[in-house]
């Protein structure tokens, strides 16, 4: 959010150090070392109504080194912590896969076992550390793949690899600015003139709107997560929402589109522990909606038959308290279940290529969105 | 004319012919079994003689192969020997034993007698049996044969000299027999005899000249069992008649019953009188008819009796079985149970001893699910299929006692049934019949001993698991210590040393106390629970 790079880094370093020190204290007292973290199970995921997002509950889990079932995981957790501390100390970044390879070595000459054998082992432990130490993996100098792009009236400065670069997001040509995995550490928004943020699910539509200089005409930030949002994209959207910019989303009217939207809005169950820092409860769902089909007759011909996964997802969503508390969504999903139809955002270009721009403007103007 | 001839012929050949045709009735069935039976006859006689004389038994057995299915047996003891006057009778007269119909816990109860062996030797080889008896300062060497027309022993004296020691040596040849080191062979018979008779030392030389010795582990003979009066409920019609015939003192049935049987009082005789108004209890016992005897035996079961005393029973003893087991098997774990005496059929005292040994020397000897049956310390090697002991062991739920597969594990079970009257299934006297009371006791004894074994096995398994756990945790300790050092800035070696100490403490305690209440890893739950959620964008 607003924290400076230096303070966050020291903070993470300190927390990692404390973790080690407290374990060593236990050992010195003759106790088996333990590690406490919050349970990241579905049953310990709750919807925080006041914050408007999913977060983990209060259930704790204690891991013991002296328990045979937990010894290996315990040792691995500490190994991840130690390795992360080393990255921070050297001020180098790597991906979670890079971390995995850093830790994929034999436990000893006479031990026929690797510290880690699969990346899936280390991924979970990184999340454990994030929850236990209340830090983000980005604070541990762990990067994730980039996927999202932005264009629009914003200037940022990026301190990275010893240099500081100023980036004007209006001058990124046809490709846009690629959202990095960490938008907090070493990154600052210098100038922001946009009136709102428009998130479109697909890169194809983003390119279409970018070509139209939609962001210039509308004075907005044009974002595409290219499907599911990365942590970096979600974090950036949160930061922009904190700057009081409305966030409008344009997705497919199907299971995947809804899921992408709700992850942006409330966070996902998988990463519920990230809480509000990665959620944008203020986000609005512009479309595509089932009611659009009635309004724009040409869309009726462009619908697709809903697949089982879409229907199942719609049914599931009706069961989620953070979704069924919105009457407009209940109506929308019930309509999907009734008509068994879905529609892609690309259909908005069906009549003429520039229709989509008009559609968006119209929706925002008339506040025809779903909450 | 022919009648006389036929009768004469018949008479001349009767004993030998009868014996030849009815060998199996005396136990001489099968080549291996026959040889074992011979050893059994002589060894039990020797043990009884030694104990009677108060000598610690030392028995020597040698089997030599003379040809195909042709062997010479030598059995030597350090007993009192047999005086010249009795030698022929002891070795050459069928059914001449002193053990017939005595209510006394004894080995020879199942004996067919040494004379049968002499006979067996003679009819298979035509050879006499050689006996060397050192008794009372005289050594007598004699050849003994049987005048089977008269069923009379014939002693051919070879020499008589002075002897410093005592003992009896019998040397006899047999054909149509075979030496085998199997579960039915002499080796196994002697091994088990030694096991149940820890006060004796047995030496065996097998046909291949291999010498085995089972040394005694107890330097004291067991107490002598004393004869008790039979209890009315343990009596059959034939027994009653036999006792009546042998009776000399009593002139009336009423006094005969009180004199001969235990727990029969004047009052009880009155009860019998009212139950049997047609029987004259005042007449002489030798005038009891079969029908009357039958009626009396039937009436016995209608009267309430006090159970017989059980103090006449002499078990091997818990300590002795333990010593003996250790001596012979040196097992890893051994539990011996001695049940208190009980009564079966309401009138026959008996008791059960069970020893269960596991691992150690048993595994080394290649024994698996070894069942060793004994009756009054005598090994029962044959007819195991129909035996109450075998059946009780087979039907045990061994898994409950941490014995996963009885037949496949290094476990040896000893069951000794002690009784004044062992309930055998048949004349072969190699199996215990399914007497309900007896089977119950065997079952209880087995369970009791098994619990002890289970305790040990469970502890062992725990220790094994504990050692494995320790190993698992130990292998991660170096890495953990190094990472903790990186995080905390403390010295790696110190952390590692301390960690190892904690692990040692925890798991060495656990080996004795047991039970790591390790909580199941939560990782699994987590995967299951969030598995349905769709993937996040940051996965690579």
Short mmCIF file of C-alpha atoms in Angstrom, two decimals, chain A residues 160-288:
data_model
loop_
_atom_site.label_atom_id
_atom_site.label_comp_id
_atom_site.label_asym_id
_atom_site.label_seq_id
_atom_site.Cartn_x
_atom_site.Cartn_y
_atom_site.Cartn_z
CA UNK A 160 14.97 -1.97 -9.83
CA UNK A 161 18.36 -3.49 -10.37
CA UNK A 162 20.04 -0.37 -9.10
CA UNK A 163 18.30 1.98 -11.53
CA UNK A 164 15.27 4.16 -11.22
CA UNK A 165 13.07 4.41 -14.29
CA UNK A 166 10.10 6.63 -14.87
CA UNK A 167 7.39 5.01 -16.92
CA UNK A 168 4.55 6.84 -18.61
CA UNK A 169 1.70 4.43 -19.19
CA UNK A 170 0.34 6.56 -22.03
CA UNK A 171 3.47 5.88 -24.00
CA UNK A 172 3.49 2.10 -24.13
CA UNK A 173 2.38 1.72 -27.75
CA UNK A 174 0.43 -1.32 -28.76
CA UNK A 175 1.72 -3.54 -25.99
CA UNK A 176 0.92 -1.59 -22.85
CA UNK A 177 2.81 -1.70 -19.55
CA UNK A 178 3.29 -5.17 -18.19
CA UNK A 179 2.23 -5.30 -14.55
CA UNK A 180 5.14 -6.65 -12.45
CA UNK A 181 4.62 -9.23 -9.77
CA UNK A 182 5.48 -6.74 -7.05
CA UNK A 183 3.88 -3.32 -7.29
CA UNK A 184 4.73 -2.31 -3.73
CA UNK A 185 8.45 -2.62 -3.27
CA UNK A 186 10.46 -0.11 -5.26
CA UNK A 187 7.44 1.11 -7.16
CA UNK A 188 5.62 4.40 -6.81
CA UNK A 189 2.75 6.08 -8.58
CA UNK A 190 4.03 9.55 -9.52
CA UNK A 191 1.06 10.83 -11.44
CA UNK A 192 -2.49 9.57 -11.81
CA UNK A 193 -5.09 11.48 -13.83
CA UNK A 194 -7.60 8.72 -14.69
CA UNK A 195 -11.29 8.93 -13.81
CA UNK A 196 -11.80 5.21 -13.51
CA UNK A 197 -10.27 1.81 -14.16
CA UNK A 198 -11.64 -0.51 -16.82
CA UNK A 199 -10.70 -4.18 -16.50
CA UNK A 200 -11.39 -6.33 -19.54
CA UNK A 201 -10.96 -10.05 -19.25
CA UNK A 202 -9.33 -10.71 -22.58
CA UNK A 203 -6.19 -9.36 -24.12
CA UNK A 204 -7.90 -9.34 -27.54
CA UNK A 205 -10.50 -6.85 -26.36
CA UNK A 206 -7.82 -4.83 -24.58
CA UNK A 207 -5.88 -4.53 -27.85
CA UNK A 208 -9.08 -3.52 -29.66
CA UNK A 209 -9.79 -0.77 -27.11
CA UNK A 210 -6.15 0.27 -27.00
CA UNK A 211 -6.15 0.73 -30.75
CA UNK A 212 -9.21 2.96 -30.34
CA UNK A 213 -7.28 4.92 -27.68
CA UNK A 214 -10.25 4.23 -25.47
CA UNK A 215 -8.24 5.11 -22.37
CA UNK A 216 -7.45 8.49 -23.87
CA UNK A 217 -10.98 9.23 -24.94
CA UNK A 218 -12.43 8.12 -21.64
CA UNK A 219 -9.53 9.23 -19.45
CA UNK A 220 -9.38 5.82 -17.82
CA UNK A 221 -6.80 3.15 -17.08
CA UNK A 222 -7.33 0.20 -19.38
CA UNK A 223 -6.32 -3.05 -17.69
CA UNK A 224 -6.44 -6.65 -18.77
CA UNK A 225 -5.48 -9.46 -16.39
CA UNK A 226 -5.42 -11.80 -19.42
CA UNK A 227 -7.73 -14.24 -17.73
CA UNK A 228 -7.33 -14.86 -14.05
CA UNK A 229 -5.59 -11.99 -12.29
CA UNK A 230 -2.09 -12.37 -10.99
CA UNK A 231 -1.26 -11.21 -7.52
CA UNK A 232 0.46 -8.18 -9.03
CA UNK A 233 -2.63 -7.18 -11.02
CA UNK A 234 -4.90 -7.60 -8.04
CA UNK A 235 -2.57 -5.62 -5.86
CA UNK A 236 -2.38 -2.82 -8.44
CA UNK A 237 -6.20 -2.71 -8.72
CA UNK A 238 -6.39 -2.46 -4.92
CA UNK A 239 -3.93 0.44 -4.96
CA UNK A 240 -5.89 2.20 -7.67
CA UNK A 241 -9.13 1.68 -5.75
CA UNK A 242 -7.39 3.21 -2.75
CA UNK A 243 -6.79 6.25 -4.95
CA UNK A 244 -10.60 6.46 -5.11
CA UNK A 245 -10.86 5.31 -8.69
CA UNK A 246 -13.96 3.27 -9.54
CA UNK A 247 -13.07 -0.15 -10.94
CA UNK A 248 -15.32 -1.49 -13.70
CA UNK A 249 -14.98 -4.99 -15.04
CA UNK A 250 -16.00 -6.38 -18.39
CA UNK A 251 -15.96 -10.14 -18.48
CA UNK A 252 -17.48 -13.03 -20.34
CA UNK A 253 -20.89 -14.06 -19.14
CA UNK A 254 -19.77 -17.53 -18.12
CA UNK A 255 -18.24 -19.49 -15.25
CA UNK A 256 -14.70 -18.34 -15.91
CA UNK A 257 -15.64 -14.69 -16.37
CA UNK A 258 -17.60 -14.64 -13.13
CA UNK A 259 -14.78 -16.30 -11.28
CA UNK A 260 -12.24 -13.76 -12.53
CA UNK A 261 -14.52 -10.96 -11.43
CA UNK A 262 -15.19 -12.35 -7.96
CA UNK A 263 -11.52 -13.00 -7.37
CA UNK A 264 -10.83 -9.34 -8.08
CA UNK A 265 -13.73 -8.26 -5.89
CA UNK A 266 -13.55 -10.51 -2.83
CA UNK A 267 -10.39 -12.53 -3.30
CA UNK A 268 -10.32 -16.27 -3.80
CA UNK A 269 -10.66 -19.06 -1.30
CA UNK A 270 -7.17 -20.30 -2.14
CA UNK A 271 -5.56 -17.02 -1.28
CA UNK A 272 -8.09 -15.90 1.29
CA UNK A 273 -5.23 -15.24 3.69
CA UNK A 274 -4.17 -12.28 1.55
CA UNK A 275 -7.36 -10.57 2.65
CA UNK A 276 -8.18 -7.00 1.76
CA UNK A 277 -4.74 -6.12 0.38
CA UNK A 278 -5.60 -8.15 -2.68
CA UNK A 279 -9.36 -7.57 -2.95
CA UNK A 280 -11.36 -4.77 -4.52
CA UNK A 281 -14.84 -4.97 -3.00
CA UNK A 282 -15.67 -1.67 -4.77
CA UNK A 283 -15.39 -3.33 -8.20
CA UNK A 284 -18.45 -3.31 -10.48
CA UNK A 285 -19.44 -5.85 -13.07
CA UNK A 286 -20.34 -3.99 -16.25
CA UNK A 287 -21.02 -7.05 -18.35
CA UNK A 288 -21.62 -9.06 -20.23
#
